[in-house]
Coordinates of C-alpha atoms and ligand atoms in Angstrom, one line a residue:
X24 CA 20.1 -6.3 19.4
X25 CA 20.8 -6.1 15.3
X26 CA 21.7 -3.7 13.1
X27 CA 20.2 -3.7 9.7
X28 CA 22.0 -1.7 7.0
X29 CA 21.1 -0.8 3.3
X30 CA 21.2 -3.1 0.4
X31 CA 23.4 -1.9 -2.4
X32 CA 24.4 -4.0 -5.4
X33 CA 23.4 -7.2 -3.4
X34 CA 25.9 -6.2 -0.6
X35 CA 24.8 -5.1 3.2
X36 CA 26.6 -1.7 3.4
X37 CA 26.3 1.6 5.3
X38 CA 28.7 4.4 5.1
X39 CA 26.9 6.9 7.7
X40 CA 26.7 6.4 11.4
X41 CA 23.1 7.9 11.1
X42 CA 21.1 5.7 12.5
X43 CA 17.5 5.2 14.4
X44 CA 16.4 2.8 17.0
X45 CA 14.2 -0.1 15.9
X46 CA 11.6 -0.7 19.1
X47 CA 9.5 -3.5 19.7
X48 CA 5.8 -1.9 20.0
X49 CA 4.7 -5.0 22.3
X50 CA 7.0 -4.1 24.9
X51 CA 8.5 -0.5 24.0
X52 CA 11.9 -1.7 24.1
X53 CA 14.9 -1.3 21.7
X54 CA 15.4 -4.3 20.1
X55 CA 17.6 -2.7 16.6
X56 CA 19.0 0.2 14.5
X57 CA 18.8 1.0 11.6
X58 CA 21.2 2.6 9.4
X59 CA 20.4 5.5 7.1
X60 CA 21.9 5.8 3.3
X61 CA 24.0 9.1 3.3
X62 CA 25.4 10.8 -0.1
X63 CA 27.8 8.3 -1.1
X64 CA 25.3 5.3 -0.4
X65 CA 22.9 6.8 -2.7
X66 CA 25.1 7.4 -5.0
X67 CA 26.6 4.2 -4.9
X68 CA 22.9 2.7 -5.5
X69 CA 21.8 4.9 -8.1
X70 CA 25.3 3.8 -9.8
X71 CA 24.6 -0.2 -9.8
X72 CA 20.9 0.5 -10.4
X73 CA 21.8 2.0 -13.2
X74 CA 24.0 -0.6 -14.5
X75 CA 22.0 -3.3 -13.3
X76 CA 19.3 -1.7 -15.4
X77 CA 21.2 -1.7 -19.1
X78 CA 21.5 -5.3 -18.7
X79 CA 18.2 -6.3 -17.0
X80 CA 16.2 -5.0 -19.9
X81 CA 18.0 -6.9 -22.1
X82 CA 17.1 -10.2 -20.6
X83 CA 14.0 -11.9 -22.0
X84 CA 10.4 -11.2 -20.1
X85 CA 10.1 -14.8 -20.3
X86 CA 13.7 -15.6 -18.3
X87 CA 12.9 -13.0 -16.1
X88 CA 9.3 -14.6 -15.2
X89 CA 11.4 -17.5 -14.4
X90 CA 13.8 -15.8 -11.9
X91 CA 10.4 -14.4 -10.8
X92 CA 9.0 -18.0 -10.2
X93 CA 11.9 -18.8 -8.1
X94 CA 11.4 -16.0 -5.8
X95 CA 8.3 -16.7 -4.9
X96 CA 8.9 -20.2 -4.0
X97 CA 12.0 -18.7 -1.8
X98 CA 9.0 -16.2 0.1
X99 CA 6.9 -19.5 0.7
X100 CA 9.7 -21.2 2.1
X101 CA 10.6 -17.9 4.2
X102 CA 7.4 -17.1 5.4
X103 CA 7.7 -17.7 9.0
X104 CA 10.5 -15.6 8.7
X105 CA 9.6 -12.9 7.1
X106 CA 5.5 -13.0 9.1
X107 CA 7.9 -12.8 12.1
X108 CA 9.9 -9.7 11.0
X109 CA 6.9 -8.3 10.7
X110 CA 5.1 -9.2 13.7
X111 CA 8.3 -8.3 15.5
X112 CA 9.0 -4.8 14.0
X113 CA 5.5 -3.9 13.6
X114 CA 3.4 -5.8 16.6
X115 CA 0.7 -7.4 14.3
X116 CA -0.3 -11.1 15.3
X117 CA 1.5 -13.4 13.4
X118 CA -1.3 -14.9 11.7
X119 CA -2.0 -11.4 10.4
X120 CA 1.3 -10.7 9.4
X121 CA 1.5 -14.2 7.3
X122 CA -1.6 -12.9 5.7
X123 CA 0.1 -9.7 4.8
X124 CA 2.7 -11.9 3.3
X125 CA 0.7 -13.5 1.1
X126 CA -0.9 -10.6 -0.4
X127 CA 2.4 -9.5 -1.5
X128 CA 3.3 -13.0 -2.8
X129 CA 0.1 -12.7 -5.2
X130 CA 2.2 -9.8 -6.9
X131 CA 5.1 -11.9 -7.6
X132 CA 2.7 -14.6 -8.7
X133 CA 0.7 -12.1 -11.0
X134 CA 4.2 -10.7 -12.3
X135 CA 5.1 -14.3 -13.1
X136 CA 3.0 -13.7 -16.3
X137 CA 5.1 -10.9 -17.5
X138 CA 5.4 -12.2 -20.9
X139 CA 1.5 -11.9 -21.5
X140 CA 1.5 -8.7 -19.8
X141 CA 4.0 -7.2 -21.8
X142 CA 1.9 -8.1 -24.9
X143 CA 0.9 -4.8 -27.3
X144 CA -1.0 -4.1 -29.7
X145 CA -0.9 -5.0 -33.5
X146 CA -2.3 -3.7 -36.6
X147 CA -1.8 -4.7 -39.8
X148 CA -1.9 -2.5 -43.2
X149 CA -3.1 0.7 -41.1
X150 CA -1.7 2.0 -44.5
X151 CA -0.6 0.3 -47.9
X152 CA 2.1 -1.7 -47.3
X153 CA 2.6 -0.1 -43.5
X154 CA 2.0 -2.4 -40.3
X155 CA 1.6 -0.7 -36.8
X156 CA 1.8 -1.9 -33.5
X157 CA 2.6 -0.7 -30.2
X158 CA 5.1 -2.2 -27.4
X159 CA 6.0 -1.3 -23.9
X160 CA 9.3 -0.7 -22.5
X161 CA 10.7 0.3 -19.5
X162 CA 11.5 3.5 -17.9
X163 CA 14.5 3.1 -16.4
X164 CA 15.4 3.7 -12.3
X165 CA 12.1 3.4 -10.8
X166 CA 11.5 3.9 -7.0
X167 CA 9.3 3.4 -4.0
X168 CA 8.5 4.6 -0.6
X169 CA 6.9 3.0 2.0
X170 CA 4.9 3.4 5.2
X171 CA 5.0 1.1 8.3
X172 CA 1.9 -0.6 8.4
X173 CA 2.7 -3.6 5.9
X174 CA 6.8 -3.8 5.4
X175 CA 6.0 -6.8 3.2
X176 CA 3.6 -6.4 1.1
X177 CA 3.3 -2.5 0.3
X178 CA 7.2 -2.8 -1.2
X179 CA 5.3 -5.9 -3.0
X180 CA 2.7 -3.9 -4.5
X181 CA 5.6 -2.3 -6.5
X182 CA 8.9 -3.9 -7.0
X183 CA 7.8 -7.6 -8.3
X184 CA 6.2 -5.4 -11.3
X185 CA 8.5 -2.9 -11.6
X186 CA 11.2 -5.5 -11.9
X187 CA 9.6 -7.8 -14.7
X188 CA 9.3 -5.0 -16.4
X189 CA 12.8 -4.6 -17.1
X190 CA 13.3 -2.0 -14.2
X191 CA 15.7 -1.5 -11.8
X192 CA 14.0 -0.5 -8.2
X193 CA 15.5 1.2 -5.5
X194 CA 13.1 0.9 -2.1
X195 CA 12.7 3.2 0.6
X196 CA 11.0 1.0 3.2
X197 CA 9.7 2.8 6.5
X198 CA 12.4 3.2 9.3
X199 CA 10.1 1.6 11.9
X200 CA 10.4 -1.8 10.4
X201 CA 12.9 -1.9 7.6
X202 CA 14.3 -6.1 8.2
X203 CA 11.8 -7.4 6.0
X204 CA 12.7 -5.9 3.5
X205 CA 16.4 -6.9 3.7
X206 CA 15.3 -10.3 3.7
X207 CA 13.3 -9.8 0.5
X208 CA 16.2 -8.2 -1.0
X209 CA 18.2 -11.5 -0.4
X210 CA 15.6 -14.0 -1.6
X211 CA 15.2 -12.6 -5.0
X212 CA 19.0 -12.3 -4.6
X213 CA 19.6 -15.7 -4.3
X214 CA 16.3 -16.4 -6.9
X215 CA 19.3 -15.4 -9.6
X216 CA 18.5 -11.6 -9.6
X217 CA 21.2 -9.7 -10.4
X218 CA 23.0 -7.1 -7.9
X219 CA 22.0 -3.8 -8.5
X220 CA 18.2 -4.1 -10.2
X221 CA 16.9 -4.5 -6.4
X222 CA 18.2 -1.6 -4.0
X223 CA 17.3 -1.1 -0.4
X224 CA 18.3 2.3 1.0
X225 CA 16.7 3.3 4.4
X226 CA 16.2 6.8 6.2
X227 CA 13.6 9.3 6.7
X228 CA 12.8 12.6 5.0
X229 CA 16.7 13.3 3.8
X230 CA 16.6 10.3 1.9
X231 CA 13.4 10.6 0.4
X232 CA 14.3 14.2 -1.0
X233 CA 17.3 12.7 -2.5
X234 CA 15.2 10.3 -4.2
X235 CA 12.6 12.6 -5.4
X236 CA 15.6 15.1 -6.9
X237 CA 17.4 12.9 -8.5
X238 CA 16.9 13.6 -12.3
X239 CA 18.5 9.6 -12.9
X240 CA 15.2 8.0 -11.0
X241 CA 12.1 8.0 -14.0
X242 CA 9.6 7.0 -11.0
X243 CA 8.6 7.4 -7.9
X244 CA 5.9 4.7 -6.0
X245 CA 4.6 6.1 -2.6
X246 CA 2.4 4.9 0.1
X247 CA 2.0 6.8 3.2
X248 CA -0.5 9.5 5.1
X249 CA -1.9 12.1 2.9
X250 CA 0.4 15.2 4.1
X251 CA 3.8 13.5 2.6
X252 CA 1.9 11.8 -0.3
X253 CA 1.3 15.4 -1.4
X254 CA 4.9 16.5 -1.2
X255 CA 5.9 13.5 -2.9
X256 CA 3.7 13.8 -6.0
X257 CA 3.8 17.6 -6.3
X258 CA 7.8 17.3 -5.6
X259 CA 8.4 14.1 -7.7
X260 CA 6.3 16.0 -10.7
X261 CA 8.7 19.0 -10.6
X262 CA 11.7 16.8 -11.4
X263 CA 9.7 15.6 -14.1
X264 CA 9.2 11.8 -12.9
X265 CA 5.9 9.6 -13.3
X266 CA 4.1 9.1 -9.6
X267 CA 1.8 7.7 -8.2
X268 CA 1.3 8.5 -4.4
X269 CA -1.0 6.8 -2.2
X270 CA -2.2 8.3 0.8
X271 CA -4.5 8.0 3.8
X272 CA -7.9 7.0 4.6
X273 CA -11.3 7.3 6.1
X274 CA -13.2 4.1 5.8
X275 CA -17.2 3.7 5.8
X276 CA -19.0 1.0 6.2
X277 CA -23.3 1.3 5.9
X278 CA -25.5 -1.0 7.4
X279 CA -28.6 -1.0 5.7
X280 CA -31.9 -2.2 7.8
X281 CA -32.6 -4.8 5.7
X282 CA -28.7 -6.2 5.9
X283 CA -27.7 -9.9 7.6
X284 CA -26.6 -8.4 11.2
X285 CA -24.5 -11.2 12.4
X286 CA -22.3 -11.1 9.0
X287 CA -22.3 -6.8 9.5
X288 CA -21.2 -7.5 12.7
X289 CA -18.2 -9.9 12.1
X290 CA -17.0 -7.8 9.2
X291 CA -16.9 -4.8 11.3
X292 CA -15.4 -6.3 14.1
X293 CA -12.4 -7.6 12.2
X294 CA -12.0 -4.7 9.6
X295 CA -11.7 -1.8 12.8
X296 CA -9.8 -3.6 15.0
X297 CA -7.9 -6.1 13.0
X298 CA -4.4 -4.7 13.0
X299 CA -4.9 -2.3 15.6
X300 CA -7.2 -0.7 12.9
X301 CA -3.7 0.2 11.5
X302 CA -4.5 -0.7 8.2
X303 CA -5.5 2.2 4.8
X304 CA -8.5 -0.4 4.2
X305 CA -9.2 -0.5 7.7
X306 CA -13.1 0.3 8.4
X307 CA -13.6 3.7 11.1
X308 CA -17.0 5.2 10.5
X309 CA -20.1 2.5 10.7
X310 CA -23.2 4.1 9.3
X311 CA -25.9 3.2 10.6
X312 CA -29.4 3.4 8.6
X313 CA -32.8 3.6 10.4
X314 CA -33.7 2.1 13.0
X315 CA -30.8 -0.7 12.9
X316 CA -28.6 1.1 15.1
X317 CA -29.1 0.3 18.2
X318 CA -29.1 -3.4 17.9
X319 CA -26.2 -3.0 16.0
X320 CA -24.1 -1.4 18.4
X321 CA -25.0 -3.3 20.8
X322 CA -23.6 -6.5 19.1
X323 CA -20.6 -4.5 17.9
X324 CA -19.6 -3.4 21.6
X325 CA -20.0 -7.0 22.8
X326 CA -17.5 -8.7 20.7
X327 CA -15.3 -5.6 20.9
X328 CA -15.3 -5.5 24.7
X329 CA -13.8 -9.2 24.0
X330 CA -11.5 -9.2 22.0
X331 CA -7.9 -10.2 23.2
X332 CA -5.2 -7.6 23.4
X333 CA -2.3 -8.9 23.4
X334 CA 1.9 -9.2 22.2
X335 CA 1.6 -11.3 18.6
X336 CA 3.9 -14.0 20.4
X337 CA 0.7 -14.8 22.2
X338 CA -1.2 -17.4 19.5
X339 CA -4.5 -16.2 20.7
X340 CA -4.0 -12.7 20.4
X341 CA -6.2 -11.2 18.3
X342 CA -5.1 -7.1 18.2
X343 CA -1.8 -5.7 19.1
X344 CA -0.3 -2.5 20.0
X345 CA 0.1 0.8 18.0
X346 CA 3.3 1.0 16.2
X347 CA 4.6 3.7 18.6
X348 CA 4.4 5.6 22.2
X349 CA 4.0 9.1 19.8
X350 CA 1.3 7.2 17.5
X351 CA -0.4 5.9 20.9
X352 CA -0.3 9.1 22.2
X353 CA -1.9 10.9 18.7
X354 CA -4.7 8.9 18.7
X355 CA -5.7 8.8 22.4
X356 CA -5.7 12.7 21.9
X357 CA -8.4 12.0 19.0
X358 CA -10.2 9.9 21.6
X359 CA -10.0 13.0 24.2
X360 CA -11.0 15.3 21.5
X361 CA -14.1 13.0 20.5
X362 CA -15.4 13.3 23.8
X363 CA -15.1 17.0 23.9
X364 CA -16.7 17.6 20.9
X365 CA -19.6 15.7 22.5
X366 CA -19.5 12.3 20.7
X367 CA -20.7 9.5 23.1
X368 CA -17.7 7.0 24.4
X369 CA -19.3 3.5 24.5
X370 CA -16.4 1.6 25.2
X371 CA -12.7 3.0 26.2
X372 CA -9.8 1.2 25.8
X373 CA -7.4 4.2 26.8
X374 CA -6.4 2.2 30.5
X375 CA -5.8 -1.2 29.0
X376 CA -2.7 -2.9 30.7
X377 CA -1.1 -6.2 29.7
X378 CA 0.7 -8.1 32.3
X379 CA 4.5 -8.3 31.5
X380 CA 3.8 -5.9 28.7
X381 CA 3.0 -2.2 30.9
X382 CA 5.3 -0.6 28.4
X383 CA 3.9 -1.9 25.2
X384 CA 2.0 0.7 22.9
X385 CA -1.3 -1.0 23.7
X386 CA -4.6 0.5 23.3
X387 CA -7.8 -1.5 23.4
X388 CA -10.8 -1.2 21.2
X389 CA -12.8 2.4 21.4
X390 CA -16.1 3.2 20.1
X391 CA -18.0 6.4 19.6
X392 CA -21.6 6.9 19.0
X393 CA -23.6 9.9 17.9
X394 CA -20.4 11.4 15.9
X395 CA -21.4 14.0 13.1
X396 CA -19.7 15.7 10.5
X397 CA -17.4 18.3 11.3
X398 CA -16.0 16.4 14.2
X399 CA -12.4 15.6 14.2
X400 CA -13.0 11.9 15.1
X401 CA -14.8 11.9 12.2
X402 CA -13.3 14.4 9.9
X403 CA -9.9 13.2 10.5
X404 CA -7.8 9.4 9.8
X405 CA -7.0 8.1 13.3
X406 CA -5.2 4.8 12.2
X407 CA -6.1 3.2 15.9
X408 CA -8.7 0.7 16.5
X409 CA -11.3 3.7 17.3
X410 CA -14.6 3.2 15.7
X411 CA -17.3 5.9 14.8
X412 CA -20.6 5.0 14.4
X413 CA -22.5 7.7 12.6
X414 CA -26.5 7.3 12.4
X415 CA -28.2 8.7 9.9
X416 CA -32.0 8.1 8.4
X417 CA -31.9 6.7 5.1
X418 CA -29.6 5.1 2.0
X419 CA -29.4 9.3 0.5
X420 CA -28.3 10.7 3.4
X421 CA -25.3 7.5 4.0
X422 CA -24.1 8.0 0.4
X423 CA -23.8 11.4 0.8
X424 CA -21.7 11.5 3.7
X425 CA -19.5 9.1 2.2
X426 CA -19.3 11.3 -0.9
X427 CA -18.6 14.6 0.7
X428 CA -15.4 12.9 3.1
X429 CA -12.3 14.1 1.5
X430 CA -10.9 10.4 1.6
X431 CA -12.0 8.1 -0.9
X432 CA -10.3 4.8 -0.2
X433 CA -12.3 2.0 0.6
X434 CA -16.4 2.0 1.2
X435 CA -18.6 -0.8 1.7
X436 CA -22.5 -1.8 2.0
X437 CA -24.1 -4.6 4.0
X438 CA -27.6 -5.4 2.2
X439 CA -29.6 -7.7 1.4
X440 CA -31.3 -5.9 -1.7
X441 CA -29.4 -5.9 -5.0
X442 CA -30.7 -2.5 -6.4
X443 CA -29.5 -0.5 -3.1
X444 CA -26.2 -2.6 -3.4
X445 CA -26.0 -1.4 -7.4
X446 CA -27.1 2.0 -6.6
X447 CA -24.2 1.9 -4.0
X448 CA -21.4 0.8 -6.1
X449 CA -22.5 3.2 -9.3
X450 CA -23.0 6.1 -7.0
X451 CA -20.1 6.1 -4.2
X452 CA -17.0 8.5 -5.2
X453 CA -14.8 6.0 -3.7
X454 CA -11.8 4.1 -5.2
X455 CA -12.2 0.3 -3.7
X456 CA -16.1 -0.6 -2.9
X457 CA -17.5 -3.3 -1.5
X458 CA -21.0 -5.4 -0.7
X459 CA -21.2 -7.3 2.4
X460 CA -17.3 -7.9 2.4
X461 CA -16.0 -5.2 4.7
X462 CA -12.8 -4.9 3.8
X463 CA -12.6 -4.6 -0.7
X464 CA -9.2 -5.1 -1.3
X465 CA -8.6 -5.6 -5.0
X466 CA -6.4 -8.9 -5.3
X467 CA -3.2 -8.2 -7.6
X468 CA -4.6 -9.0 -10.7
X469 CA -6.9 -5.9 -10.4
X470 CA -5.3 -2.7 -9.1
X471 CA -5.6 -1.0 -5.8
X472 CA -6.2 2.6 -5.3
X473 CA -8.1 5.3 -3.8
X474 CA -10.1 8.9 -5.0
X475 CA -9.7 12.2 -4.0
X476 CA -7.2 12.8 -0.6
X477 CA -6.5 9.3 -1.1
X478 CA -4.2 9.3 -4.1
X479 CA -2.6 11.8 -5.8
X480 CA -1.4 10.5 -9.5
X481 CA -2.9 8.6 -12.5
X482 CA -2.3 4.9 -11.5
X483 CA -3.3 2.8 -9.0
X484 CA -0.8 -0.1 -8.0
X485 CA -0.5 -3.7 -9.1
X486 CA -2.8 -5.4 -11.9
X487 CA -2.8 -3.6 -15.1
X488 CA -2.3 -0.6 -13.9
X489 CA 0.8 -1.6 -12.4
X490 CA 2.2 -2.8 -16.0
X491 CA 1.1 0.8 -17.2
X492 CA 2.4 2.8 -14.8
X493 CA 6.1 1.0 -14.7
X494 CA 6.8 0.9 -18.8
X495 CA 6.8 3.3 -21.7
X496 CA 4.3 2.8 -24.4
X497 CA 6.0 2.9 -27.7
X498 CA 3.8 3.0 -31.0
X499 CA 6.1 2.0 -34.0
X500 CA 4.7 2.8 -38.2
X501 CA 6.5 0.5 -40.3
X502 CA 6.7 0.2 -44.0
X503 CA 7.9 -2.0 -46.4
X504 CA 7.7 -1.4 -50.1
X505 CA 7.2 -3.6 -52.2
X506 CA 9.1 -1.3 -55.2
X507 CA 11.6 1.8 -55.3
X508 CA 9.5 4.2 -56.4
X509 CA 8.8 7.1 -53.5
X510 CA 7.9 10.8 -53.5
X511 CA 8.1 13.6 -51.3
X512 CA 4.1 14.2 -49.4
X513 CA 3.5 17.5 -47.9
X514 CA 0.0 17.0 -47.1
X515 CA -1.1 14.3 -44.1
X516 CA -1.0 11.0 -45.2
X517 CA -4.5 9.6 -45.4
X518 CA -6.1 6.5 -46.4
Ligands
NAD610 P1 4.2 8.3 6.6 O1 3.6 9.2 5.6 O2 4.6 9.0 7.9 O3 5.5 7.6 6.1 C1 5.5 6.9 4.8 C2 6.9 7.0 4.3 O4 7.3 8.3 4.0 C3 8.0 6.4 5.2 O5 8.9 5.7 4.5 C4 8.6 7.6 5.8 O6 10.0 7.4 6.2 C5 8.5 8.7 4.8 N1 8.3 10.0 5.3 C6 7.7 10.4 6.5 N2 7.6 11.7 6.6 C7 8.2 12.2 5.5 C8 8.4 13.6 5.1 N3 8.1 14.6 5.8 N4 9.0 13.8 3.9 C9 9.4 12.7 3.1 N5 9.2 11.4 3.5 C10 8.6 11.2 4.7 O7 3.2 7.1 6.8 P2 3.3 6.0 7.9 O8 3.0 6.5 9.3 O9 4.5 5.2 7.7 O10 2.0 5.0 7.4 C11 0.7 5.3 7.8 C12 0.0 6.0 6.7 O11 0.1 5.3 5.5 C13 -1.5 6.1 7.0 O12 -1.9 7.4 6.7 C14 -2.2 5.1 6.1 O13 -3.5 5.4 5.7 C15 -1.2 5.2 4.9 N6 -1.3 4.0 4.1 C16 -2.0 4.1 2.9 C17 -2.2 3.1 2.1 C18 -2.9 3.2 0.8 O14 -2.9 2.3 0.0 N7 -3.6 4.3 0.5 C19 -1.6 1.8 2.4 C20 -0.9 1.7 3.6 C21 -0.8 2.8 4.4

């Protein structure tokens, strides 16, 4: 048993005796708690972030690349550690989890080039004698609020950036899994960041609301489900801060007759169930075009009905459980519901039992056929490792589907004919897109972000967008006279 408590002006702290249990999902048993941030710990964060912030934007882009640099040789060094955290906390297989790690380590790598990033704009004689250019500062307390599918990297997607820019950052990671974050908190501790520009405060909805009212916070960073992304951007917007929420998903995935099966296959073996299909990017509809379908889900079914199932601490595991014994019991209820509404169950993994693990949140992988629109299966993000497969007759009728789902997250195309893989990517209203790859993840020099129920806000996170979204553009006229003579104008100054 451990207790893992808020991180406040580089000091472990909790004033509250609020607290929730941390449970392992591969055996259902309480392994933590958690401690929530009351009043005075938020206060006492917003009070060193602030402080921490004066300073921090002082200090050079170029010596804060460097304390950068040295954090992200502390994660490499860490990474069992913090791959187990996650593993632990969240039941992913460790190799997964490392991955995860990674991806969040590219951030700090890609914020490592802060000084470029930071570059503006310059024009000279934009009028006689006058010089323009523009520069980009930052905005102050900035914040972010995370779900529990990826306690490393999601918080990544934000704070590395948000901190080269000159920003303090005050995290809410999810309650489910909230160690990793403590641990990432230390590193860039001990990577020479001051105390107070990196906060951890941890709760649930009491704490969020503090966050998102609080007139001293200038942004607010959120990844979660679609239902509490729209609070947050609609809330956070009424207190007049920048945000940018991301929410849930609905993943398609064609397969086009003319496509390599065996690569379709793989891809959409390891994109549903990876994970536990727990994953935004994660793929959960398969459509089918022509007459590929049947061979297709044949091959699909047979490497699903394989797949191991099993705790992370097993090396050949290759899925683990849900994250919860509510979560398992949500989406079995979507499996229920699927058959009612007369979609054909072609593999079940509702009675899957692990030995030594009955009271883990397992759930083995599921597959539909013959779901349509207006199902819930299909209508609806499950976030299990249940896959749809939707067959429809031509390339029209798939891109139409995809662009009438209310999600726009991630799509992708498995072809082998470069004008239906062009008309795919020009005409898909979808944020991330990808050809024969079945998961598109943007790396973090490029951004990452979804359309339509899928994020609410302007910016997508990490690459450029992340620089955008976490400074203030500034656009500064200069003149410089050569003699004294002046006179009043009071028409617009033209050239
Ligand atoms: P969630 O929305 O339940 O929780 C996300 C965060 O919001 C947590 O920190 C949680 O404590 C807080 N929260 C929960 N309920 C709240 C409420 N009513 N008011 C205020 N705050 C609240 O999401 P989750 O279950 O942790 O994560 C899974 C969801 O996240 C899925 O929908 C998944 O698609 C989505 N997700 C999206 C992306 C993306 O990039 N679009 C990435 C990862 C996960």
């Amino acid at each position: 048993m451990y207790n893992v408590k808020n991180f406040i002006n580089g000091k472990l702290i909790s004033n509250s005796s609020e607290k929730s249990d941390i449970i392992d999902p591969s055996t259902g048993e309480k392994i933590g708690e958690v401690f929530f941030a009351n009043e005075t710990d938020f206060r006492e964060a917003l009070q060193s972030s602030q402080k921490a912030q004066n300073s921090w934007s002082k200090v050079t882009p170029l010596r804060r690349s460097r304390i950068l640099s040295k954090f992200k040789s502390l994660i490499e060094e860490n990474i069992e550690v913090l791959a187990k955290a996650v593993s632990l906390e969240h039941g992913k297989t460790l190799e997964d989890a490392k991955g995860s790690v990674i991806r969040g380590l590219e951030v700090v790598e890609f914020a490592t080039g802060i000084p470029h990033l930071l570059k503006g704009e310059y024009s000279a004689d934009v009028g006689t004698e006058i010089d323009s250019w523009s520069i980009r500062q930052p905005l102050g307390i900035t914040a972010g609020i995370t779900p529990f599918n990826f306690p490393a990297m999601v918080p990544m997607w934000m704070f590395p950036i948000s901190i080269a820019c000159g920003n303090s950052f005050i995290l809410k990671p999810s309650e489910k899994n909230p160690s990793c974050s403590i641990k990432l908190a230390e590193l860039f501790i001990e990577a020479g960041l001051p105390p107070g520009v990196f906060n951890v405060v941890h709760g649930s909805k009491s704490i969020v609301d503090r966050i998102i009212g609080s007139k001293d916070i200038s942004s607010v960073s959120f990844v979660g489900s679609t239902p509490v992304a729209k609070y947050i951007y609609s809330e956070s917007a009424k207190n007049n801060k920048r945000v940018q929420a991301l929410g849930g998903a609905k993943n398609h995935l064609v397969v086009m007759p003319d496509a390599n099966i065996g690569q379709a296959v793989d891809g959409i073996i390891g994109a549903a169930f990876g994970s536990a299909g727990e994953r935004c990017m994660a793929v959960s509809v398969v459509v089918a075009v022509g007459n590929i379908a049947d061979e297709l889900l044949e091959n699909i079914t047979n490497k699903a009905q394989n797949l191991k199932v099993a705790p992370w601490i097993d090396e050949t595991s290759e899925m683990g459980p849900l994250i919860s014994s509510a979560h398992k019991a949500k989406v079995v209820n979507f499996i229920e519901s699927g058959i009612k509404d007369g979609a054909k169950l072609v593999l079940d993994g509702r009675n899957i039992k692990i030995q030594g693990y009955e009271n883990g949140f397992f759930l083995g992988p599921t597959i539909f056929d013959k779901v349509k629109k207006g199902m819930s299966i299909y209508e609806n993000e499950i976030f299990g490792p249940v896959l749809s497969l939707v067959r429809v007759n031509n390339f029209e009728e798939a891109i139409e589907l995809i662009n009438n789902h209310s999600y726009g997250n991630g799509s992708s195309i498995y072809t082998s004919n470069g004008v239906t893989s062009r008309e795919f990517t020009a005409n898909c209203k979808i944020g991330m897109v990808g050809v024969n790859v079945p998961i598109p993840v943007p790396m973090a020099f490029h951004s990452f972000g979804g359309w339509k129920q899928s994020l609410f806000g302007d910016h997508s996170m990490h690459g450029m967008e992340g620089i955008r979204f976490y400074t203030k553009l500034k656009t500064v006229t200069s003149k410089w006279p050569k003699g004294n003579i002046s006179h009043p104008e009071f028409k617009m100054p033209t050239n």
